[in-house]
Structures are given as C-alpha cells and as structure tokens.
Amino acid sequence: MMSNLTGAERTSAMLISGMGVVIGLTMAIVGRNDVMGAQGWIVLAFSAVVFFMVANALYHPEPTEDRTTSYYDDPTKVGIVLALVWAVVAMGIGVWVAAQLAWPGLRFDAAWSSFGRIRPVHTSGVIFGFGGNALIATSYHIMQRTSRARMPDQVTPWFVLLGFNLFCIIAASGYLMGVTQSKEYAEPEWYADIWLVVVWVAYFVLYIRTLARRNEPHIYVANWYYLAFILVVAVLHIVNNLAIPASLAGAKSYSAFSGVQDAMTQWWYGHNAVAFFLTSGFLGMLYYFLPKRADRPIYSYRLSILSFWGITFFYIWAGSHHLHYTALPHWVQTLGMTFSVMLLIPSWASAGNALMTLNGAWHKVRDDATLRFMMVAAVFYGLSTFEGSFMAIRPVNALSHYTDWTIGHVHAGAMGWVALITFGSIYALTPVLWHRERMYSAKAVEWHFWLALAGTVIYVFAMWNSGITQGLMWRTYTQSGTLRFSFTDTLIAMHPYYVARALGGLLFVTGACIGFWNVIMTIRHVSKQNRELDHPTSPKATEPVLPVAE
Amino acid sequence: MSVKDRDPLTGHQTTGHEWNGITELNTRVPRVVWFFILVTHLWALAVWVLLPAWPLVTTSTKGILGLDQREEVAKKVVAANSDRAVWGERIKSLSADEILGDPELFARISDTGPQLFGDNCAGCHGAQATGGPGFPNLIDGAWLWGGDTDTVMETLRVGINAPHPDTRWAQMPAFGRDGLLPRNDIRMVVDYVQSLSGVKSPADTIAAGAEIFATNCTSCHGNDGTGNPDAGAPDLSDGFWIYGGDDEAMFRTIWGGRQGWMPAWEDRLTETERKIITVYLQHVRQDTVK
C-alpha cells in the first residue's frame, strides 16, 4: 500500500505525521497537569505509528503504474475496514450502555464506565467512527467513478481518512477520561474541534478538486449530497464549537454562547448533524449503490432535484423543534415545527425515488440480500422522516419529548436507515474494490440482513412502547390534580422494554460482527477477478454489472 | 445512452447522461408529490397566521389567536393551584387524625402521598419507607427526633444537619478515632448497649461496659440508654438500628461517630405537601402495624 506512494508523497506523509508527533508531544508537555496531557500522548502514538509505517517503505521502489489509467482505491479500502471496526466496537458499547440502563450494576463502579461517559463513546463511535468512515470511504469511490477522474493526489485522501480517525480516537478516549463540553454529538473539546476543522477543509478541497478534474459533463446526484454533507457539516461544526479555552494547557473551554442562545445553536447543530451527516451523506451512498446494484436507471431526475433542494433548504430551519415548550420564544418553535412538516414531502420524495428505481428489479430485491439492505434502508428512511416531522408538531412533542420515543426514533434512523444502507453499500463495494468475484458468503449476508432487521424492529418497538408509556405516565393526573405516578413508578414500567432494547442491540451488533468477518474473508479467500473497464480514461468506463445475487 | 433513449420497462425518457453505468429517467414529478407539498405549505401558512411565527426587529408576529406559551402555562398553573387549594388548605389546618377520619381528605392523601413520597423521600428511605443501612426506617415507630405530626413536619421543614438556619443538629463523636476511648472499652460498651435490647454477653464485660457508658454516653442517650428526641439521640434499647446492631457495625459507629444528613424541604415542598407526606407516613405506619 505504501509502495503505491511516490517518493515525494512518502516524504510529505512523513512530514505531516512528524508534525503530528511534535503536536502530540507539545500537548503532552503543556497539558501534563491535565487530562489534555494524556490526549497528547495518544496523538503522539498515533502519529508515530503512521510515521514509522511510511518510513519503513521510504526506500521501496517507485510505483511504475500509470496513474491516469486507474482510480486510487487504497484509502477507500482502509476506510471500509475502519468503518467496520468502529461498527463492531461502538455498537458493542451501545449494547453495554443499554444493558446498564436495565441492570445498573453493570457499571462495575468505575468512573470511566459510568453511563455518562460511555454513552457518548457509543454515539460518537457509531455516528462518526462507523458512519463517518463509511461516508469518507464511499465518497472516495463514488467521486472518482462518477467523475471518471482519479483523485488529484495521493496524500490528501490519507490525511483526511487518518486525520478523521485520529479525531474520533481523541474524542472517544477523552470521554472516558471525563473530557466533554456537554454538547450532545459535539462533546469533544476545543483542540479536537480545531483538528477536525483542518481535516474537514482538506476533505472539502479534495472533493472539489476531484470534481474539477471530471471527464463527465454533468455532476451526478450522489455528489451533490456528499458535497452538501461536507460543506454544511463544516459550517455547523465551526459555529457550534466556538469556544474560549479556559487555559491553553487544559481541556476545559467555555462556549461562546450562553442560555437559550446556546441551546438554540446546539440544536441547530444537533438537528442538522442528523440532516447533513446522517441523511445527506447517506443519500449520496444510496443514489450510487442502489441503482448500480439494481441495474436500473434512477426513477426521476426531476424528483432528485426537488428532494435535494427541499431537504437542504428546509432542514436548516428545523432544529428548534428540539426545544419545544422551553425558554425558547414561541415564534422560533412555530417556525421549527412548520419547517419540519414542510420537510416531509421532499424527504419522502427521496425515499420514493429510491423505491421506484427498484421497479423492474424487485425480483433482485427478493433474491439479493445486499439490494434488500438498501431497499429496507429506504423504507426506514421514509418511516423515520415521517416520524420526525410528526414528533416536531408541538402537541405531539409534548408527549414524546424527553421520553424513550426520541431514542426509538433516532435508532429507527440510525439502525434502519444509516446502518442498513451502509452495510448494503459495503457488500456491494467490497468485491469491486478488492477485485473479487463475489462476497465470501452470501448466506452470511442473509444472516446479517435478518439479524439487523430483527434487531432494529425489536429495538424500535421497545422504545416506542417505553416512550409512550413513559410520556403518558408523566402526564397522568389524579382526581386531586396532582401527578399520578412517581418517577420510580415509570422506571419500573420501562424495565422490560429496556431488557428488550438491549436484546435488539445485541442482535444488531451480532449482524455487524458477521459482516466484518465476511468482508475480511472476502479479502483473504475469494479469488481475484479482473475488471478491465474500471478505470478513468476509457470513454465507456462502464463497470461490468456488479455480481448479481450471491 | 444518448438523449431520447427510452427505458424499455417504463417507457420514460432518460436524461441522456450516464455515470459509471448509472442513468436517470426524466420522469416528471408525480402529481401526488405536488399535491402534498401544497397541503403541507398551506398548513404552515395557516399556522403562521394563527400563532407567533416570524421575527420582526424587536418582537415577532403575534398570530391572530394571540397565544403565547408562557402566558398559557402561567394561566394553567394558577387554575391548577386554585383547584388544589380547596382541599389543600384544609389539610394544612386539620390534625392528622382529623384528616385520616375524613373520607374526602383521606382520598386526597392516598391520591398524592405515594407520589410525593416516591419522588422526594424514597431515594433514601426506600419505596416502602422501610429505610436501609444508614437511612432510618420511617414506619417502625422509632423516631430520632420524635414522631408526632408537628415534630415530623418541623423535621421536614428544616432538615437534619442541613444548611437551613433552623436545622436540627446532632453529631455523635468519633470516640475511637479521636482517642476518647481505647478499642477494648468500645468493645465493652458495644456489649453493654446490645444487652439493653436483650443480647446476651458475659456479665463482667457488661458491667464494665455499663461503667464506661455512664461516663461517656449518658449525656445524650440518657442514664438508661433510651435516648433523647430533643437532641436527636436514638433510643439504644428498642432494638431498632439505623447503622446496624451487630458487633462490627456498632464498633464502627462508636469508633468513627455518626452524623446523618437529611435535606431541608422548606424551599422545595409547600407546607401542604409536607403535611401530606407526614400524614401519609402515619397512615402507612398504621397500615403496617395492623
């Protein structure tokens, strides 16, 4: 892999990772009286490993391959494997977190294992570790194929991929040590935030440069979605994380916002993280892998335009629906509610466009679990966007807010939509990327599909039941005009659902483990197949149809 | 595919573009999509007219319904409070026995007591009010500071060793740690105190323990060890123990001293709510004793 880098590229990779070592050492020394010091050692270790891996290959012969005749897929491969590693780890921690809620003793009385610390490890690990790596890896693949152009250089994609993973590691290890700025999905402290900005700008530039080199007259829909994802996440991340460090030698910082403005900024960020990280980027994935796998044209280009602009325009306004019935002024809540409802039709247009694309390929959906992953993902996308718009209506929110219904909603999206489309895409992509005939085991893909679906359904139903029960119990009054149930009463009522939720999560992570195993076995044991047409310069750079139903 | 190509399955035209084998149809947006876009947008428009919605320079549009969430909630709170005041005032002024004897007021107590107790007290004293190690049982009849309605109300109001200015204050010294008594003496006092509630020990240690008890403990716990509710000193002869009555637990208590803590509820619960809890506890106790 390192041998595919030129001498100059190896040198600059060593320079960059060398700088990482210096930065890590600086953090470790300056922050020695603070947890930031420990984070510095992690940065140092990570950079040093990269440095030595490159240094080891420094005097390997220069690559002889003609770059204009192929796409650059090495970082994509690593990204896919990393995504799966994060999936197994972070979903596994999710099961632990869920089990702690049912059986609090499973904390084992350590500080690092308390709910408040491992819960963000689960959420960040799944959203950023699993989702983020999958998005970066698939975007590398898709931007090159749909532009019929190779990425402009070979160092930037590695910088983005590894830099992003360094961010995830700093974040997750920080949570365990108690580092957090207490903003949901934006927990990492200022130094990690600054680092992510650097990585993210590099990602944006890389994407734009690749598109600028394209040999196609038009830019394919998937790229619009990936670009919206990269651009808006940059804006959200920068604004929400504006903060002043209490000291440059410590992890603690103070947000630039306070009170209700802080809450509004946070949920403008939080909701659009769902919109642009967990929706937009994955729609890009859907728009490439679903038509490719089904071998059908996209149902309607016009519908694509309508839903793309509808989603990007309306989502940005919807964040205030997270703050219904709070100190936030009434008018902001009304706007958030109405824009959330107007968002529904463009969202459904996307899901509908995907499902209509399958017309003429439904027999493949029946036979091919990979395509079925994508189909069910589109269905869950439709379901959870409907549920989201519904829950944004104030009187509905009065029941659902602060209950497990929200958790169920998020997981219908995260498991049913995000994870299923990602697994489907990984199964479609792996044989192409490693030039294999097929996945190692089609049966394992089937098993994964049914485990994932069963896990999601159990999880979501458990949380619907728990959330609505909880919400109703909270608002039940006695004849005397006082609350009917104490908080503990609601916990007792929720317990069976918490057990069911942990079981659902366990099924889901079992599926992810099978998927990881299957991908590794495909790489190691399935025989090679040459794909002569998978390269940029051919005017008919059409890949052969992906392996049909395995 | 070139422009004008048609998809054989649907008969729809493609856009003429192709990316890595992916093509797109130029199908027009289905009418139903436009229809529901219209519906949702009209709904939004209606909501904007009815409710506060768009920001102006220093204020916002008010909406023709004139609703504001803060005013709404303030009105509801006033109405709910005045509904509850009807019976709340009576609970505040009547004695526990009168309340328990009045079927209407008794119904209010059983309506509200369990939740007030569950949300505010059960965390320490347990869902059944039976306490646990370090937390007093509230229905065993043994009271540190006295168990009549007024006394319990006062304890609830000011707390025990709490930051409240009138708080009840009590501390048992750390006889062992602070060097007031050697280990052996503590062991003998333990034997003596246990004998008060009928636990057998050799007569000579009990006698020696009694002597040490008389010099060190009687000022709070009384000559006969029956305690003093005015000082929050527990009765040592009734067989009820907050921190445990076995050798080890009692040794620990005398060695390290004890100072329990209960929050003052004056600022967190209204007088009526505190009265409800007090009467509810009395009722639970009677129920359990029966």
PDB file of C-alpha atoms in Angstrom, chain A residues 145-146 216 218-221 287-288 291-292 296-304 306 314 317 325-335 337-339 341-342 345 349 359-360 393-394 477-488 541-543, chain B residues 1 7-10 12 14-15 17-30 32-34 36-37 40-41 43-45 47-48 51-55 59-61 67-70 80 83-84 87 107-108 111-112 114-116 118-119 122:
ATOM      1  CA  ARG A 145     -16.252   6.790 -10.626  1.00  0.00           C
ATOM      2  CA  THR A 146     -18.975   9.322 -11.336  1.00  0.00           C
ATOM      3  CA  GLU A 216     -18.242  13.871 -17.374  1.00  0.00           C
ATOM      4  CA  HIS A 218     -22.580  16.731 -15.525  1.00  0.00           C
ATOM      5  CA  ILE A 219     -22.194  16.131 -11.811  1.00  0.00           C
ATOM      6  CA  TYR A 220     -24.108  13.099 -10.581  1.00  0.00           C
ATOM      7  CA  VAL A 221     -26.715  13.481  -7.799  1.00  0.00           C
ATOM      8  CA  TYR A 287     -28.016   7.267  -5.038  1.00  0.00           C
ATOM      9  CA  TYR A 288     -24.927   5.431  -6.249  1.00  0.00           C
ATOM     10  CA  PRO A 291     -29.217   1.982  -8.989  1.00  0.00           C
ATOM     11  CA  LYS A 292     -25.903   0.259  -9.582  1.00  0.00           C
ATOM     12  CA  ARG A 296     -31.922   0.290 -13.119  1.00  0.00           C
ATOM     13  CA  PRO A 297     -31.963   3.964 -14.024  1.00  0.00           C
ATOM     14  CA  ILE A 298     -32.869   6.442 -11.273  1.00  0.00           C
ATOM     15  CA  TYR A 299     -36.643   6.783 -11.401  1.00  0.00           C
ATOM     16  CA  SER A 300     -36.743  10.548 -11.787  1.00  0.00           C
ATOM     17  CA  TYR A 301     -34.036  13.143 -12.187  1.00  0.00           C
ATOM     18  CA  ARG A 302     -36.597  15.867 -11.508  1.00  0.00           C
ATOM     19  CA  LEU A 303     -37.591  14.242  -8.259  1.00  0.00           C
ATOM     20  CA  SER A 304     -33.908  14.144  -7.316  1.00  0.00           C
ATOM     21  CA  LEU A 306     -36.832  18.568  -5.889  1.00  0.00           C
ATOM     22  CA  PHE A 314     -35.959  23.032   4.930  1.00  0.00           C
ATOM     23  CA  TRP A 317     -34.723  25.653   9.880  1.00  0.00           C
ATOM     24  CA  TYR A 325     -42.014  24.213  25.452  1.00  0.00           C
ATOM     25  CA  THR A 326     -38.720  25.600  26.727  1.00  0.00           C
ATOM     26  CA  ALA A 327     -37.412  29.118  27.315  1.00  0.00           C
ATOM     27  CA  LEU A 328     -37.049  29.450  23.543  1.00  0.00           C
ATOM     28  CA  PRO A 329     -39.513  32.110  22.275  1.00  0.00           C
ATOM     29  CA  HIS A 330     -42.759  30.752  20.918  1.00  0.00           C
ATOM     30  CA  TRP A 331     -42.197  32.082  17.402  1.00  0.00           C
ATOM     31  CA  VAL A 332     -38.952  30.119  16.962  1.00  0.00           C
ATOM     32  CA  GLN A 333     -40.782  26.960  17.981  1.00  0.00           C
ATOM     33  CA  THR A 334     -43.559  27.651  15.471  1.00  0.00           C
ATOM     34  CA  LEU A 335     -41.026  28.096  12.694  1.00  0.00           C
ATOM     35  CA  MET A 337     -42.453  22.972  13.698  1.00  0.00           C
ATOM     36  CA  THR A 338     -43.757  24.240  10.341  1.00  0.00           C
ATOM     37  CA  PHE A 339     -40.469  23.782   8.505  1.00  0.00           C
ATOM     38  CA  VAL A 341     -43.589  19.440   8.402  1.00  0.00           C
ATOM     39  CA  MET A 342     -42.766  21.053   5.062  1.00  0.00           C
ATOM     40  CA  ILE A 345     -42.560  15.706   1.295  1.00  0.00           C
ATOM     41  CA  ALA A 349     -39.679  12.135  -2.493  1.00  0.00           C
ATOM     42  CA  ASN A 359     -39.360  -1.113 -10.332  1.00  0.00           C
ATOM     43  CA  GLY A 360     -38.265  -3.813 -12.696  1.00  0.00           C
ATOM     44  CA  ILE A 393     -45.517  19.083  15.907  1.00  0.00           C
ATOM     45  CA  ARG A 394     -45.734  20.778  19.279  1.00  0.00           C
ATOM     46  CA  TYR A 477     -53.150  13.365  36.860  1.00  0.00           C
ATOM     47  CA  THR A 478     -55.155  12.134  39.808  1.00  0.00           C
ATOM     48  CA  GLN A 479     -58.606  13.470  40.631  1.00  0.00           C
ATOM     49  CA  SER A 480     -56.865  15.748  43.096  1.00  0.00           C
ATOM     50  CA  GLY A 481     -55.000  17.450  40.251  1.00  0.00           C
ATOM     51  CA  THR A 482     -51.622  16.006  41.188  1.00  0.00           C
ATOM     52  CA  LEU A 483     -49.311  13.690  39.288  1.00  0.00           C
ATOM     53  CA  ARG A 484     -50.429  10.077  39.396  1.00  0.00           C
ATOM     54  CA  PHE A 485     -47.021   8.377  39.127  1.00  0.00           C
ATOM     55  CA  SER A 486     -43.694   8.923  40.809  1.00  0.00           C
ATOM     56  CA  PHE A 487     -40.543   8.812  38.701  1.00  0.00           C
ATOM     57  CA  THR A 488     -39.642   5.385  40.088  1.00  0.00           C
ATOM     58  CA  ALA A 541     -15.738   3.446 -18.414  1.00  0.00           C
ATOM     59  CA  THR A 542     -18.618   1.284 -17.507  1.00  0.00           C
ATOM     60  CA  GLU A 543     -18.037  -1.283 -14.861  1.00  0.00           C
TER      61      GLU A 543
ATOM     62  CA  MET B   1     -27.237   6.113 -23.730  1.00  0.00           C
ATOM     63  CA  ASP B   7     -36.328   2.911 -20.690  1.00  0.00           C
ATOM     64  CA  PRO B   8     -37.942  -0.211 -22.141  1.00  0.00           C
ATOM     65  CA  LEU B   9     -39.676  -1.031 -18.852  1.00  0.00           C
ATOM     66  CA  THR B  10     -41.402   2.244 -18.089  1.00  0.00           C
ATOM     67  CA  HIS B  12     -39.851   7.022 -19.791  1.00  0.00           C
ATOM     68  CA  THR B  14     -33.647   9.219 -19.890  1.00  0.00           C
ATOM     69  CA  THR B  15     -31.823  12.477 -19.306  1.00  0.00           C
ATOM     70  CA  HIS B  17     -26.433  11.356 -19.014  1.00  0.00           C
ATOM     71  CA  GLU B  18     -24.535   8.356 -17.774  1.00  0.00           C
ATOM     72  CA  TRP B  19     -22.160   7.999 -14.856  1.00  0.00           C
ATOM     73  CA  ASN B  20     -20.247   4.795 -14.394  1.00  0.00           C
ATOM     74  CA  GLY B  21     -23.191   2.885 -15.764  1.00  0.00           C
ATOM     75  CA  ILE B  22     -25.869   4.798 -13.849  1.00  0.00           C
ATOM     76  CA  THR B  23     -28.512   6.565 -15.865  1.00  0.00           C
ATOM     77  CA  GLU B  24     -31.520   8.648 -14.878  1.00  0.00           C
ATOM     78  CA  LEU B  25     -35.024   8.837 -16.210  1.00  0.00           C
ATOM     79  CA  ASN B  26     -36.543  12.197 -16.804  1.00  0.00           C
ATOM     80  CA  THR B  27     -39.853  11.144 -15.266  1.00  0.00           C
ATOM     81  CA  ARG B  28     -41.924  14.125 -14.245  1.00  0.00           C
ATOM     82  CA  VAL B  29     -42.633  14.702 -10.577  1.00  0.00           C
ATOM     83  CA  PRO B  30     -45.787  12.757  -9.698  1.00  0.00           C
ATOM     84  CA  VAL B  32     -49.305  13.461  -5.634  1.00  0.00           C
ATOM     85  CA  VAL B  33     -45.958  14.969  -4.610  1.00  0.00           C
ATOM     86  CA  TRP B  34     -47.023  18.449  -5.716  1.00  0.00           C
ATOM     87  CA  PHE B  36     -48.825  17.145  -0.647  1.00  0.00           C
ATOM     88  CA  ILE B  37     -46.253  19.901  -0.990  1.00  0.00           C
ATOM     89  CA  THR B  40     -48.016  20.997   3.944  1.00  0.00           C
ATOM     90  CA  HIS B  41     -47.237  24.525   2.777  1.00  0.00           C
ATOM     91  CA  TRP B  43     -50.828  24.167   6.662  1.00  0.00           C
ATOM     92  CA  ALA B  44     -47.609  26.017   7.517  1.00  0.00           C
ATOM     93  CA  LEU B  45     -49.088  29.238   6.204  1.00  0.00           C
ATOM     94  CA  VAL B  47     -50.060  28.112  11.421  1.00  0.00           C
ATOM     95  CA  TRP B  48     -48.003  31.241  10.752  1.00  0.00           C
ATOM     96  CA  LEU B  51     -49.509  31.608  16.030  1.00  0.00           C
ATOM     97  CA  PRO B  52     -46.451  33.694  16.802  1.00  0.00           C
ATOM     98  CA  ALA B  53     -44.133  32.838  13.922  1.00  0.00           C
ATOM     99  CA  TRP B  54     -41.909  35.357  12.153  1.00  0.00           C
ATOM    100  CA  PRO B  55     -39.342  37.588  13.813  1.00  0.00           C
ATOM    101  CA  THR B  59     -40.578  41.424  18.545  1.00  0.00           C
ATOM    102  CA  SER B  60     -42.329  38.844  16.398  1.00  0.00           C
ATOM    103  CA  THR B  61     -45.647  38.406  14.648  1.00  0.00           C
ATOM    104  CA  LEU B  67     -51.465  32.636  22.051  1.00  0.00           C
ATOM    105  CA  ASP B  68     -48.190  32.726  23.898  1.00  0.00           C
ATOM    106  CA  GLN B  69     -46.811  29.636  25.571  1.00  0.00           C
ATOM    107  CA  ARG B  70     -45.651  31.447  28.688  1.00  0.00           C
ATOM    108  CA  ALA B  80     -54.494  24.174  38.894  1.00  0.00           C
ATOM    109  CA  ASP B  83     -58.299  23.845  42.312  1.00  0.00           C
ATOM    110  CA  ARG B  84     -55.934  22.117  44.682  1.00  0.00           C
ATOM    111  CA  TRP B  87     -58.695  20.786  49.858  1.00  0.00           C
ATOM    112  CA  ALA B 107     -58.808  10.210  49.452  1.00  0.00           C
ATOM    113  CA  ARG B 108     -56.566  13.206  48.706  1.00  0.00           C
ATOM    114  CA  ASP B 111     -54.056  10.192  45.787  1.00  0.00           C
ATOM    115  CA  THR B 112     -50.981  12.306  46.376  1.00  0.00           C
ATOM    116  CA  PRO B 114     -47.333   7.917  47.395  1.00  0.00           C
ATOM    117  CA  GLN B 115     -46.035  10.128  44.560  1.00  0.00           C
ATOM    118  CA  LEU B 116     -44.738  12.870  46.865  1.00  0.00           C
ATOM    119  CA  GLY B 118     -41.830   8.334  45.912  1.00  0.00           C
ATOM    120  CA  ASP B 119     -40.299  11.376  44.221  1.00  0.00           C
ATOM    121  CA  ALA B 122     -37.983   7.021  48.601  1.00  0.00           C
TER     122      ALA B 122
END
